[in-house]
Short mmCIF file of C-alpha atoms in Angstrom, two decimals:
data_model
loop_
_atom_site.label_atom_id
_atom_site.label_comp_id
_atom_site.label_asym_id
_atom_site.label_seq_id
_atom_site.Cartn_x
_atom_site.Cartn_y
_atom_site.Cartn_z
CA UNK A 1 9.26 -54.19 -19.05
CA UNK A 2 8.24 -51.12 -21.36
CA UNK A 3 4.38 -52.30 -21.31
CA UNK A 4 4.04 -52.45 -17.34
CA UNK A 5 5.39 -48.91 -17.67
CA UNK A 6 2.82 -48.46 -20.42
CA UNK A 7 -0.28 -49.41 -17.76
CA UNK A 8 0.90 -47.26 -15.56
CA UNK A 9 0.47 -44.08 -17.19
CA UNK A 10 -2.35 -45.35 -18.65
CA UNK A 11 -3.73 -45.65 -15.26
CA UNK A 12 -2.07 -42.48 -14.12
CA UNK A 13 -3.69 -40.22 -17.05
CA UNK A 14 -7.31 -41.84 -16.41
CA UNK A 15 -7.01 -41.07 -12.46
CA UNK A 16 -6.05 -37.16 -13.45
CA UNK A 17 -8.88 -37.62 -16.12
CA UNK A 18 -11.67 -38.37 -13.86
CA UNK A 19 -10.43 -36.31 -11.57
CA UNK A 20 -10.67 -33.52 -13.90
CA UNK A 21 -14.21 -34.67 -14.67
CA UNK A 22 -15.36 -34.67 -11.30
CA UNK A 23 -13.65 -31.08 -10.46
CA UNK A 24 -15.67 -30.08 -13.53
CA UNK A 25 -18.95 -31.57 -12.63
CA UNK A 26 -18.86 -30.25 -9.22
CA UNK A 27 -17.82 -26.64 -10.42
CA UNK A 28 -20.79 -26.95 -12.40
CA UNK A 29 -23.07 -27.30 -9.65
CA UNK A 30 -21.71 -24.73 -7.67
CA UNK A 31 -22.84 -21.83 -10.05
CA UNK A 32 -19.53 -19.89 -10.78
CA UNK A 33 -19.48 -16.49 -11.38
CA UNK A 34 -19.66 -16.05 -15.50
CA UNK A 35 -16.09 -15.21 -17.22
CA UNK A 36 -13.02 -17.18 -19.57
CA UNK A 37 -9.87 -19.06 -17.73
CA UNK A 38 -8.17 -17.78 -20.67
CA UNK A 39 -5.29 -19.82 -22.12
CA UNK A 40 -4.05 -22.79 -20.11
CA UNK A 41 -1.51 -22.30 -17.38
CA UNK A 42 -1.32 -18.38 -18.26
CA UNK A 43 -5.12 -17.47 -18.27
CA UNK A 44 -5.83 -13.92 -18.67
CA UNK A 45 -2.71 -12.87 -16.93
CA UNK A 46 -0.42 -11.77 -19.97
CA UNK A 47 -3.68 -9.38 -21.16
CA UNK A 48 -3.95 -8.00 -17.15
CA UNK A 49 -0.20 -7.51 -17.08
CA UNK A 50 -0.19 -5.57 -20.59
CA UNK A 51 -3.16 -3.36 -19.36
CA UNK A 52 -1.59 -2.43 -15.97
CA UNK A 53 1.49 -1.24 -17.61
CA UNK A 54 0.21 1.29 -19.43
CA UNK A 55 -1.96 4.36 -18.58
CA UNK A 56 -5.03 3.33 -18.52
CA UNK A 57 -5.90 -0.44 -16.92
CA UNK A 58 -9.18 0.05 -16.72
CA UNK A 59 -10.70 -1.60 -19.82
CA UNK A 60 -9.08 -5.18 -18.93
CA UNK A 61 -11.98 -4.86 -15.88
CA UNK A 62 -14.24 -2.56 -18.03
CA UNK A 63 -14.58 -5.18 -20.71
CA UNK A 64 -15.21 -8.26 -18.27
CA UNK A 65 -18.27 -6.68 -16.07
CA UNK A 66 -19.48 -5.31 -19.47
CA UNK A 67 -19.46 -8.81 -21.13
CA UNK A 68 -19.98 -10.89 -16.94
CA UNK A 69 -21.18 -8.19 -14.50
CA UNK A 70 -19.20 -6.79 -11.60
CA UNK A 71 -18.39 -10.52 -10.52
CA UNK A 72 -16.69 -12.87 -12.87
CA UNK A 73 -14.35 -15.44 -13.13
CA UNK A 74 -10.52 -14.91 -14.41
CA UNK A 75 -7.74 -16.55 -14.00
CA UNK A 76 -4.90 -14.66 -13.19
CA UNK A 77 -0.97 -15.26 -11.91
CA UNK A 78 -1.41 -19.29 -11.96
CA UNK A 79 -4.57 -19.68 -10.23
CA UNK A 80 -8.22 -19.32 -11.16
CA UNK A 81 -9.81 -16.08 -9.77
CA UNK A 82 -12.95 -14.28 -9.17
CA UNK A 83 -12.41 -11.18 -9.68
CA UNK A 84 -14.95 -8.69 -7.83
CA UNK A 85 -15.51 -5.10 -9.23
CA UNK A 86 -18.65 -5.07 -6.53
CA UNK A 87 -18.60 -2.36 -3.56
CA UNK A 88 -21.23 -4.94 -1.60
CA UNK A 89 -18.98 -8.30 -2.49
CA UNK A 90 -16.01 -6.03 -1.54
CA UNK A 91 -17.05 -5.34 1.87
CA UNK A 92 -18.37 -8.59 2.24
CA UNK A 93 -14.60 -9.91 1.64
CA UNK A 94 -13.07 -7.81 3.64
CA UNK A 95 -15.24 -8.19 6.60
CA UNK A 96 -15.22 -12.05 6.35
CA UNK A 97 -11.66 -11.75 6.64
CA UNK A 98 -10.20 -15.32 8.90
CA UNK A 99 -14.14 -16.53 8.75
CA UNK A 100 -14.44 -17.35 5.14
CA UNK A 101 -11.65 -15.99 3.23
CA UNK A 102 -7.65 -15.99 4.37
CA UNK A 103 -5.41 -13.36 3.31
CA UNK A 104 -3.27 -14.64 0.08
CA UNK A 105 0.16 -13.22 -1.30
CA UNK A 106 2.68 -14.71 -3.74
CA UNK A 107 5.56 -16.62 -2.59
CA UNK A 108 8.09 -13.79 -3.55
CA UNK A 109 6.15 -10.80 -1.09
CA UNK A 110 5.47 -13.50 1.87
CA UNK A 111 9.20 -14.78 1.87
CA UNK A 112 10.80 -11.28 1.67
CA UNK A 113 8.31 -9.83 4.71
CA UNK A 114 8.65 -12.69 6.83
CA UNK A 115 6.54 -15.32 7.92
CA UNK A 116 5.72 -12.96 11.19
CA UNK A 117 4.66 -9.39 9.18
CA UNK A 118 1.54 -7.90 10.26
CA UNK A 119 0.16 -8.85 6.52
CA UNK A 120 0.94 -12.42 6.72
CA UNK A 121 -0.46 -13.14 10.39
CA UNK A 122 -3.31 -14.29 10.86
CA UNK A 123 -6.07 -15.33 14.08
CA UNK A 124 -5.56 -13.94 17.75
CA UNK A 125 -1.69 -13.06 16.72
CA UNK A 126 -2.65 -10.73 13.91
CA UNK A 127 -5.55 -9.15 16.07
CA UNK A 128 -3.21 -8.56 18.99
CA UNK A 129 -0.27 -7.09 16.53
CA UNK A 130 -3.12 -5.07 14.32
CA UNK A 131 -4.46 -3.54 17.60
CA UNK A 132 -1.45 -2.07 18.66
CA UNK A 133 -0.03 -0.75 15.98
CA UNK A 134 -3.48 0.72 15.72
CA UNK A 135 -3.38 2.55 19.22
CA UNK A 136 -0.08 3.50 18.74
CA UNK A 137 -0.88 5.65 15.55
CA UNK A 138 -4.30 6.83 16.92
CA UNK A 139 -5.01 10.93 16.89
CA UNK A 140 -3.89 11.26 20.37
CA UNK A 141 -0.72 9.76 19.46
CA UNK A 142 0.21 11.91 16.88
CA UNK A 143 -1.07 15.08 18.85
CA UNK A 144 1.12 14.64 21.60
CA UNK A 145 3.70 13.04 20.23
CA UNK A 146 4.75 12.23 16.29
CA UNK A 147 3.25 15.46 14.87
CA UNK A 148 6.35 17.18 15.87
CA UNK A 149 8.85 14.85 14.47
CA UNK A 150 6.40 14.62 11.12
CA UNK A 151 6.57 18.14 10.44
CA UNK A 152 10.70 18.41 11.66
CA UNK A 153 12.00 15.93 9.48
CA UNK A 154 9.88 17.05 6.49
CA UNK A 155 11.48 20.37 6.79
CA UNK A 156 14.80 18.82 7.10
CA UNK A 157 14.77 16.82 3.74
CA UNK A 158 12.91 20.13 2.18
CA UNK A 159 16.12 22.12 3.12
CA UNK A 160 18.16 20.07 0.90
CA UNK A 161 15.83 21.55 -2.53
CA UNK A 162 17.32 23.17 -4.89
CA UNK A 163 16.82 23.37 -8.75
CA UNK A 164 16.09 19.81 -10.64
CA UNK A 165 14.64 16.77 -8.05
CA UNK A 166 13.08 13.16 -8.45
CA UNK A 167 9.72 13.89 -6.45
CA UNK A 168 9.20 10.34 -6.13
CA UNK A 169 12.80 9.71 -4.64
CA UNK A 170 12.68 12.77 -2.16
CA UNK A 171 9.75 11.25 -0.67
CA UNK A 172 9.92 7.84 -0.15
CA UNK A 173 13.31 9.18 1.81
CA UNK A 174 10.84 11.15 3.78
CA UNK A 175 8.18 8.55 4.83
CA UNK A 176 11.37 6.03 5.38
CA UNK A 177 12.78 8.36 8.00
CA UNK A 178 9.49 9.07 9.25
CA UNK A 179 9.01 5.78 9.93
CA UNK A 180 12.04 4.97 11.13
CA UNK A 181 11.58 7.59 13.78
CA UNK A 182 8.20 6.56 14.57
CA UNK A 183 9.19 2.55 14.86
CA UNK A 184 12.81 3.23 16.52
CA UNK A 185 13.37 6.79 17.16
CA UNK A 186 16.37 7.06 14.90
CA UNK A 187 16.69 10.76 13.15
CA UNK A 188 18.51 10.55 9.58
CA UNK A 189 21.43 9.07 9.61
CA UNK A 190 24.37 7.02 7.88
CA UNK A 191 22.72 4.02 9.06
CA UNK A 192 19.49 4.83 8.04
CA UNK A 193 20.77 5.63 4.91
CA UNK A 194 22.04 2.53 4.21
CA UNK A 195 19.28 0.38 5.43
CA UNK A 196 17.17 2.88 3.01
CA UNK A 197 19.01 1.58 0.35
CA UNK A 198 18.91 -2.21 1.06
CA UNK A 199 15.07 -1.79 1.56
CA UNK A 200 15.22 -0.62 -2.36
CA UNK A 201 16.70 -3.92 -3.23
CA UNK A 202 14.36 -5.98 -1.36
CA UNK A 203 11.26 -4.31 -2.71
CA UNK A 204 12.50 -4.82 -6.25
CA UNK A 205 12.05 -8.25 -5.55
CA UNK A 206 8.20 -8.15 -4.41
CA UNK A 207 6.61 -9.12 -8.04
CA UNK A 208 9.32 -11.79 -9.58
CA UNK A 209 9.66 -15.21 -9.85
CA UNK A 210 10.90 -16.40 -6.37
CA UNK A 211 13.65 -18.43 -7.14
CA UNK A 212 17.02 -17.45 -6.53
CA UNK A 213 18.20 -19.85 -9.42
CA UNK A 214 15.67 -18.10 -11.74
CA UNK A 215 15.70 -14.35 -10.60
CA UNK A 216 18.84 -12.33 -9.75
CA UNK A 217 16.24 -9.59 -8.93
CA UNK A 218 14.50 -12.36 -6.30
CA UNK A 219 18.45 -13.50 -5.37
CA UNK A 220 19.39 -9.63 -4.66
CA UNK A 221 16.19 -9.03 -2.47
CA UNK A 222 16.72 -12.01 -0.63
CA UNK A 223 20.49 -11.19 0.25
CA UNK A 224 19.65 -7.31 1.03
CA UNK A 225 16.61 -8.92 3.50
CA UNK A 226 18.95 -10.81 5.09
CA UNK A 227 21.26 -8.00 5.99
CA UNK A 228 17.71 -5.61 6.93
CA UNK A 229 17.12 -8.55 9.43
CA UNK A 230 20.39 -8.54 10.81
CA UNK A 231 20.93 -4.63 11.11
CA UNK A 232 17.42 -4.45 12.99
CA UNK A 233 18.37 -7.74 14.94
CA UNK A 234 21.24 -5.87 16.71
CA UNK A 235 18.91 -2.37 17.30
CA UNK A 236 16.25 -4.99 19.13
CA UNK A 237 19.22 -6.83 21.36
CA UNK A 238 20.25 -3.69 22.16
CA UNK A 239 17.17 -2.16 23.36
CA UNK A 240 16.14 -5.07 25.05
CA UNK A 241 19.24 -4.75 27.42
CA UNK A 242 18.36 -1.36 27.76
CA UNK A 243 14.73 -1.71 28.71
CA UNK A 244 15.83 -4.56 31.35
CA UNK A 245 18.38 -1.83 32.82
CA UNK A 246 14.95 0.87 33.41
CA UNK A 247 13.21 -1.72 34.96
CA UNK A 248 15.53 -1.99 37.25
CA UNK A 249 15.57 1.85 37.55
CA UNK A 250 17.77 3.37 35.37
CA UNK A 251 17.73 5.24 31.72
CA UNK A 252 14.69 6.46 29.98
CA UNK A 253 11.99 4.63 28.40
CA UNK A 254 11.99 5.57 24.18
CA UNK A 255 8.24 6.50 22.97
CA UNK A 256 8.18 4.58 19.89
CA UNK A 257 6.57 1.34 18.66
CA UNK A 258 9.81 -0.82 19.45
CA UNK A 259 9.21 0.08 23.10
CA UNK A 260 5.50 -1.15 22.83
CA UNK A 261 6.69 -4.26 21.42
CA UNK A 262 9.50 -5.16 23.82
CA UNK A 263 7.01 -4.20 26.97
CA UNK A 264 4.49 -6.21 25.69
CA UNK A 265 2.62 -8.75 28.38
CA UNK A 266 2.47 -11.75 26.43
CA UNK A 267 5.73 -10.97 24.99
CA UNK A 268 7.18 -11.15 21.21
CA UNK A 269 10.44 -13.03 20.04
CA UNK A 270 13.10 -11.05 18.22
CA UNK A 271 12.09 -13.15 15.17
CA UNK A 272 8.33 -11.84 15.17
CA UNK A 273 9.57 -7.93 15.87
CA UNK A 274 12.14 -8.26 12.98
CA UNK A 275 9.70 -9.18 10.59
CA UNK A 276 7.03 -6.71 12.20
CA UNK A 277 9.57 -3.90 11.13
CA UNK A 278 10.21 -4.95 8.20
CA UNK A 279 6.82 -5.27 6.68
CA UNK A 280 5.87 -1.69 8.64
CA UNK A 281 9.09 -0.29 7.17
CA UNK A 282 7.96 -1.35 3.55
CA UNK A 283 4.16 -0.19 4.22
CA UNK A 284 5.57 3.57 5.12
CA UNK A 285 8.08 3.75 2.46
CA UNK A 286 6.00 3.25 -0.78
CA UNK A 287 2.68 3.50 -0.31
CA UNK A 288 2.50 7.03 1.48
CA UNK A 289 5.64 8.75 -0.75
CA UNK A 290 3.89 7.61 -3.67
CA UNK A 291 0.17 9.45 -2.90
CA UNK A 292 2.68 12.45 -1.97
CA UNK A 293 4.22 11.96 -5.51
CA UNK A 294 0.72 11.81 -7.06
CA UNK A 295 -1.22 14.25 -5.22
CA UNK A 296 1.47 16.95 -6.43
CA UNK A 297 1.37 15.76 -9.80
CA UNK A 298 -2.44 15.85 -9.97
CA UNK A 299 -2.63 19.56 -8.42
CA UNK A 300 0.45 20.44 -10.92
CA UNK A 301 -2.08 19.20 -13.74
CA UNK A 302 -5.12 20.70 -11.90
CA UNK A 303 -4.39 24.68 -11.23
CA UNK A 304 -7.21 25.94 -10.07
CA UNK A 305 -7.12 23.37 -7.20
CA UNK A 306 -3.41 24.10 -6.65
CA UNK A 307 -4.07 28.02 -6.25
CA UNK A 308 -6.98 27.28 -3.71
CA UNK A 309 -4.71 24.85 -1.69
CA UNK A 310 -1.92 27.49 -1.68
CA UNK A 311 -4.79 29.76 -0.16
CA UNK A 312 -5.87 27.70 2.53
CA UNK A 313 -2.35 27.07 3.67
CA UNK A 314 -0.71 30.74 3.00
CA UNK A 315 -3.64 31.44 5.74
CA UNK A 316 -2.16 28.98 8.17
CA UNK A 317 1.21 30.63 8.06
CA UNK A 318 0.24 33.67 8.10
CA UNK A 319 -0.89 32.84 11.35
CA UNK A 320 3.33 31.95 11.87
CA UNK A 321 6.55 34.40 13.07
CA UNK A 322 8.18 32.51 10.09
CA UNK A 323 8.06 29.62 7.42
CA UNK A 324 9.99 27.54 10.08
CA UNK A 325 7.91 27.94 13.22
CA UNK A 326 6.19 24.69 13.88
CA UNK A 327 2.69 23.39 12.95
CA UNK A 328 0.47 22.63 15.58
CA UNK A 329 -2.70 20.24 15.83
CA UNK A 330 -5.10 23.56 15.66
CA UNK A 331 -3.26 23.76 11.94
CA UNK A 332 -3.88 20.21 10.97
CA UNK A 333 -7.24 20.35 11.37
CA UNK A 334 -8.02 23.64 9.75
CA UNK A 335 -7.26 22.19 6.48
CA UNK A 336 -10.48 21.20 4.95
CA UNK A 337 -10.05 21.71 1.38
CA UNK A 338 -5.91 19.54 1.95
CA UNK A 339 -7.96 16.37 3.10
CA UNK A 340 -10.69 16.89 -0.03
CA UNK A 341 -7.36 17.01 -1.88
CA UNK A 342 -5.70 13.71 -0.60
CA UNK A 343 -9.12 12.21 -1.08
CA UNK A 344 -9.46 12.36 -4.37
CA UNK A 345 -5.78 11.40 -5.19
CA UNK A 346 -6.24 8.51 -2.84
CA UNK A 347 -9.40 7.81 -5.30
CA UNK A 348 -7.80 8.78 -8.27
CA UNK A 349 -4.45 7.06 -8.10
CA UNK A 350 -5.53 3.76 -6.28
CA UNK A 351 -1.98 2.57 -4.44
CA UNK A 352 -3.68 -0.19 -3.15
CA UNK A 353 -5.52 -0.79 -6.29
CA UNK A 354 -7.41 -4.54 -4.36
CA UNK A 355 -6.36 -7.31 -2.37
CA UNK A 356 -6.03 -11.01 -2.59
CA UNK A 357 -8.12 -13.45 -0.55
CA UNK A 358 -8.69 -17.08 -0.51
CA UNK A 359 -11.80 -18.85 0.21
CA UNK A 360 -11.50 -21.38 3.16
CA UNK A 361 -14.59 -22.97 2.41
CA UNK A 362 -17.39 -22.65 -0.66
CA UNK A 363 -19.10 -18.96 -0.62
CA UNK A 364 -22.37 -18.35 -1.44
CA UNK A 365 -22.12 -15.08 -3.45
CA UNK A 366 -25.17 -12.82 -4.82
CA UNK A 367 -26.46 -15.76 -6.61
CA UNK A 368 -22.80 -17.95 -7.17
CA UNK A 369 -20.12 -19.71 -5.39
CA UNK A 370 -16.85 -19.03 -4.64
CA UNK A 371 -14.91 -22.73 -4.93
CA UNK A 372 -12.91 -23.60 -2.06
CA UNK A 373 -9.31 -23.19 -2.28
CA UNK A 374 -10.10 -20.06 -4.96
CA UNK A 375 -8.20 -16.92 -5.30
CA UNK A 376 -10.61 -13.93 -5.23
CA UNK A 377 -9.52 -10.54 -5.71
CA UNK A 378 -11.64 -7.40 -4.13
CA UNK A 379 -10.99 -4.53 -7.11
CA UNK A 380 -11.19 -1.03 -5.07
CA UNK A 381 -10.08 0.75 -8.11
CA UNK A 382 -12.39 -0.81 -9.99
CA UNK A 383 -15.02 0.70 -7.65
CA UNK A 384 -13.56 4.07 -7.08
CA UNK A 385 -13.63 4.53 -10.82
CA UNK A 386 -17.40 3.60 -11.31
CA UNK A 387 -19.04 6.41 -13.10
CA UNK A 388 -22.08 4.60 -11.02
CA UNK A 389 -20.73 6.23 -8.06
CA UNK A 390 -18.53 9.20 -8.91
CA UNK A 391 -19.56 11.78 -11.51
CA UNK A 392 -16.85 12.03 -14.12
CA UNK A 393 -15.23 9.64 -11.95
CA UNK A 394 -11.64 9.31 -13.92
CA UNK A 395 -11.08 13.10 -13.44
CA UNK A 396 -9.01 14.49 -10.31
CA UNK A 397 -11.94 16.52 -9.03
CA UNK A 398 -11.10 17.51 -5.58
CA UNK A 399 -14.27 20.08 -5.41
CA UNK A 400 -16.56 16.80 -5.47
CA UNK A 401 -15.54 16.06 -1.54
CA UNK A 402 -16.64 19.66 -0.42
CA UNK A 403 -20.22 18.58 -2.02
CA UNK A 404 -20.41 14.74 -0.55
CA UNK A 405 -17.61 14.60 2.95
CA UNK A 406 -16.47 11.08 3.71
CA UNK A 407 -18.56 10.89 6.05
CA UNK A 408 -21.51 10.55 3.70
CA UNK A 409 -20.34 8.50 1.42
CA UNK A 410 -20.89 4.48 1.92
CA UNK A 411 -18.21 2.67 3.04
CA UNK A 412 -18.45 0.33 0.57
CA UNK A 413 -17.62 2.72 -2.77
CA UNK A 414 -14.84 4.58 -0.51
CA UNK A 415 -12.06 2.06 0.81
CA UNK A 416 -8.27 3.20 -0.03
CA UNK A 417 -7.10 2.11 3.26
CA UNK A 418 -9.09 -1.36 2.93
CA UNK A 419 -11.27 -2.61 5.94
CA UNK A 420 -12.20 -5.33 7.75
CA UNK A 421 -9.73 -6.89 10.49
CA UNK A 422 -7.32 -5.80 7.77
CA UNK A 423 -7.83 -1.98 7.43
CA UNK A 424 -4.45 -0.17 6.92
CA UNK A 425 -3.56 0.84 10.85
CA UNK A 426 -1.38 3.93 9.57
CA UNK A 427 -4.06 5.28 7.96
CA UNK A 428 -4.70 8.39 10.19
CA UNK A 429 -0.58 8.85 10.44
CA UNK A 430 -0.41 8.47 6.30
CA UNK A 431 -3.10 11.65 5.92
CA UNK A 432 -1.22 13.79 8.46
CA UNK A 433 1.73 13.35 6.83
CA UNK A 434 0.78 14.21 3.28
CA UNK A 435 -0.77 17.01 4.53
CA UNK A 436 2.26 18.28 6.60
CA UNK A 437 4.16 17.20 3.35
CA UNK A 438 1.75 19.77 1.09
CA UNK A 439 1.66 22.72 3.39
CA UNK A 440 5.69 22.68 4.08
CA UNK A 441 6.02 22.37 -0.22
CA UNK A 442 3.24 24.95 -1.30
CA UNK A 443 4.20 27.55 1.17
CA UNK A 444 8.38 27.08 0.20
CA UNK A 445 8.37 26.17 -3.17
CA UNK A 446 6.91 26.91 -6.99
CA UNK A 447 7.44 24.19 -9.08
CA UNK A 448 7.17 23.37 -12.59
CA UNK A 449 7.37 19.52 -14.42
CA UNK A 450 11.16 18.89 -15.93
CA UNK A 451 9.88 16.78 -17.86
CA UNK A 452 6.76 14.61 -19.13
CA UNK A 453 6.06 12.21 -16.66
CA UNK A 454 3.07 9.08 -16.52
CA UNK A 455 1.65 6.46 -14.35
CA UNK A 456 2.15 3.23 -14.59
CA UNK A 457 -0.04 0.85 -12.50
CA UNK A 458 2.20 -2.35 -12.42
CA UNK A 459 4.00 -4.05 -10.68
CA UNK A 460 3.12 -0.91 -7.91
CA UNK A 461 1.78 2.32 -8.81
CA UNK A 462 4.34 5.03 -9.84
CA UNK A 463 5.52 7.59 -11.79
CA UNK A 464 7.64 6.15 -14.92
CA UNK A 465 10.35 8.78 -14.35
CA UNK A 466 10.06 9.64 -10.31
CA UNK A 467 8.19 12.69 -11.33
CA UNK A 468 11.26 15.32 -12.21
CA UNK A 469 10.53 18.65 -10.91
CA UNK A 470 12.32 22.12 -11.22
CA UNK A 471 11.66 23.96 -8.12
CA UNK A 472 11.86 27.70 -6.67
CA UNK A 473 12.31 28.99 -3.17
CA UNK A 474 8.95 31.03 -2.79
CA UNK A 475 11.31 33.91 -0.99
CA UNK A 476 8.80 33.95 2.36
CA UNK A 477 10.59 32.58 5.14
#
């Protein structure tokens, strides 16, 4: 009995051994990019992990493209990866985007967003979601309509300053209620409070091991999702009941993305604008509160940059009856030296340091192939760090936009929003805010660090301690 057990796996290991041989032989021929695998099973991810919690990542990719070139081969988080540090590959990526490559997240991030999130769909659904959510956070948009709210609720949370504060804290509860507003026209609330606070929980559980056996982080996530879902479930039942009662004449038609969704032609399910929310409510709440974070931290670090912002907007309000009296569009866009500002702390700080892609076929790259089936990764940081593009390009330099705009730089060495199909739709709504967010805090407030405070780069940028400020009413209401 034991030796017919005996050919088996003798049989078994030589089918997995030629298979291996073959996989090799024909990975041979494609050319791959030059690099190490690393350690079986783990790779290089222990030594990418180690890097990104400290300081300074950079020489985990400054090593590699030393040793390979801007395009080698890694393998990172269980799967073999090429790992681009190439503006031209980069664009190439992101602009191949459903042709060659499909998007690719970890279990963990795609099971706590939702099989329907904007950064999950993909084909005619995600160009149809991507496009509205697009036009609905255009520059008309927020002229006529969300510039007012933006600049309200900023002032609200702003009143509550006094003494010590978490930076980091204060504004993610901004850009939550600013997004809340924007998606469902809620102002601060109990509710919104406590849907604030299960969004915490679920976020925790974006980088873990997605088991709920393994990970009580993954388990809590999970079980706060759930109850997101069902809180937002019972705000989309009821509006739909109250959009069917003003098409029949009566009420008043909300201006907010919920409306778009529910008086969409082709139609959504409550399923697919549950996990729309959710994602959109993630995407406002930590990406734009942390380049608020960072951009005062930078200008705290950076005086002479600080004391030429706090010129440009002390003009604006001097243009005001009072510190209270509401900006207008005319404001916004007489801020020139605010958007070279959030520029550089968009290139300094990274957020959205790259993004994960997975071939769909074998792609010819610069001279290699990308296997099918591989993970590639499309570094932005790695770019918007190159001293072959930026002068002194690890310093916060916000003086280097006045020299070379946006506008003449190539696309392909500037990208902190992405591109492609994929390029972040809230982009224009994320640079109003911050600089709302700057104006309202220079213009109120002196502040000083409580403490020493440093960035750490995984599993999401951030402040270590949430940036702990002491702040000063300025006295010039």
């Amino acid at each position: 009995m034991a030796f017919p057990v005996f050919l088996l796996l003798c049989f078994f290991l030589s089918i997995v051994s030629v298979f291996i041989v073959i996989r090799a032989s024909r990975l041979r021929r494609l050319r791959l990019p030059p690099g190490n695998l690393g350690l079986p099973f783990v790779g290089e991810t222990l030594q990418l992990i180690s890097a990104y919690k400290t300081e300074n990542p950079e020489p985990f990719i400054d090593e590699r493209v030393r040793r390979f070139g801007p395009l080698f081969t890694t393998h990172v988080f269980g799967e073999p990866t090429v790992f681009s540090a190439d503006p031209e590959v980069n664009r190439f990526i992101l602009q191949n985007e459903g042709k060659l490559f499909d998007c690719s997240y970890p279990g963990s991030i795609s099971n706590l967003l939702g099989k329907h999130s904007l950064l999950l769909m993909k084909g005619s659904l995600h160009k149809r979601m991507h496009s509205l959510t697009m036009s609905f956070g255009n520059s008309s948009i927020i002229k006529n309509h969300l510039l007012v709210d933006i600049d309200r609720l900023i002032r609200f949370n702003l009143d509550s300053w006094s003494d010590r504060i978490l930076l980091m804290e204060e504004a993610k509860t901004i850009t939550f209620n600013l997004t809340v507003k924007q998606l469902m026209s809620y102002d601060p609330c109990e509710w919104t409070e406590r849907l604030r606070k299960q969004y915490v929980l679920v976020i925790e559980g974006f980088f873990t091991l997605p088991s709920r056996l393994f990970s009580p982080t993954y388990s809590r996530a999970i079980t706060a999702r759930t109850k997101v879902a069902e809180a937002l479930n019972l705000v989309v039942r009821r509006r739909r009941k109250e959009a069917a009662t003003i098409s029949e004449g009566g009420g008043e038609t909300k201006n907010d993305m919920l409306a778009a969704l529910l008086a969409d032609e082709e139609g959504f399910s409550d399923e697919q604008i549950v996990d729309f929310l959710v994602a959109l409510l993630v995407a406002g709440y930590e990406t734009t509160s942390t380049i608020m974070t960072l951009a005062v931290k930078f200008l705290t670090e950076t005086p002479l940059a600080l004391a030429q912002l706090k010129e440009e907007h002390e003009g604006i309000r001097a243009k005001k009856s009072n510190n209270k009296e509401a900006l207008e569009w005319s404001d916004y866009k007489s801020m020139p030296f605010t958007q070279c500002v959030i520029n550089e702390t968009l290139r300094v700080a990274n957020i959205i340091g790259g993004i994960f892609r997975r071939a769909i076929t074998d792609v010819p790259v610069k001279g290699y192939t990308i296997p099918k089936g591989w993970q590639v990764f499309a570094s932005f940081r790695a770019v918007h760090l190159d001293l072959h593009h930026y002068k002194d390009a690890r310093s916060f330099n916000p003086w280097r936009w006045q020299n070379q705009p946006v506008s003449t730089i190539s696309g392909n060495v500037f990208m902190p929003f992405g591109g492609g199909p994929r390029l972040c739709p809230g982009y224009e709504i994320a640079r109003v805010i911050l600089s709302v967010f700057l104006h309202r805090m220079v213009t109120r407030f002196s502040w000083v660090p409580a403490e020493e405070d440093k960035l750490v780069f995984f599993p999401t940028t951030r402040t270590q301690k949430r940036y702990p400020i002491k702040v000063q009413h300025r006295n010039c209401e």
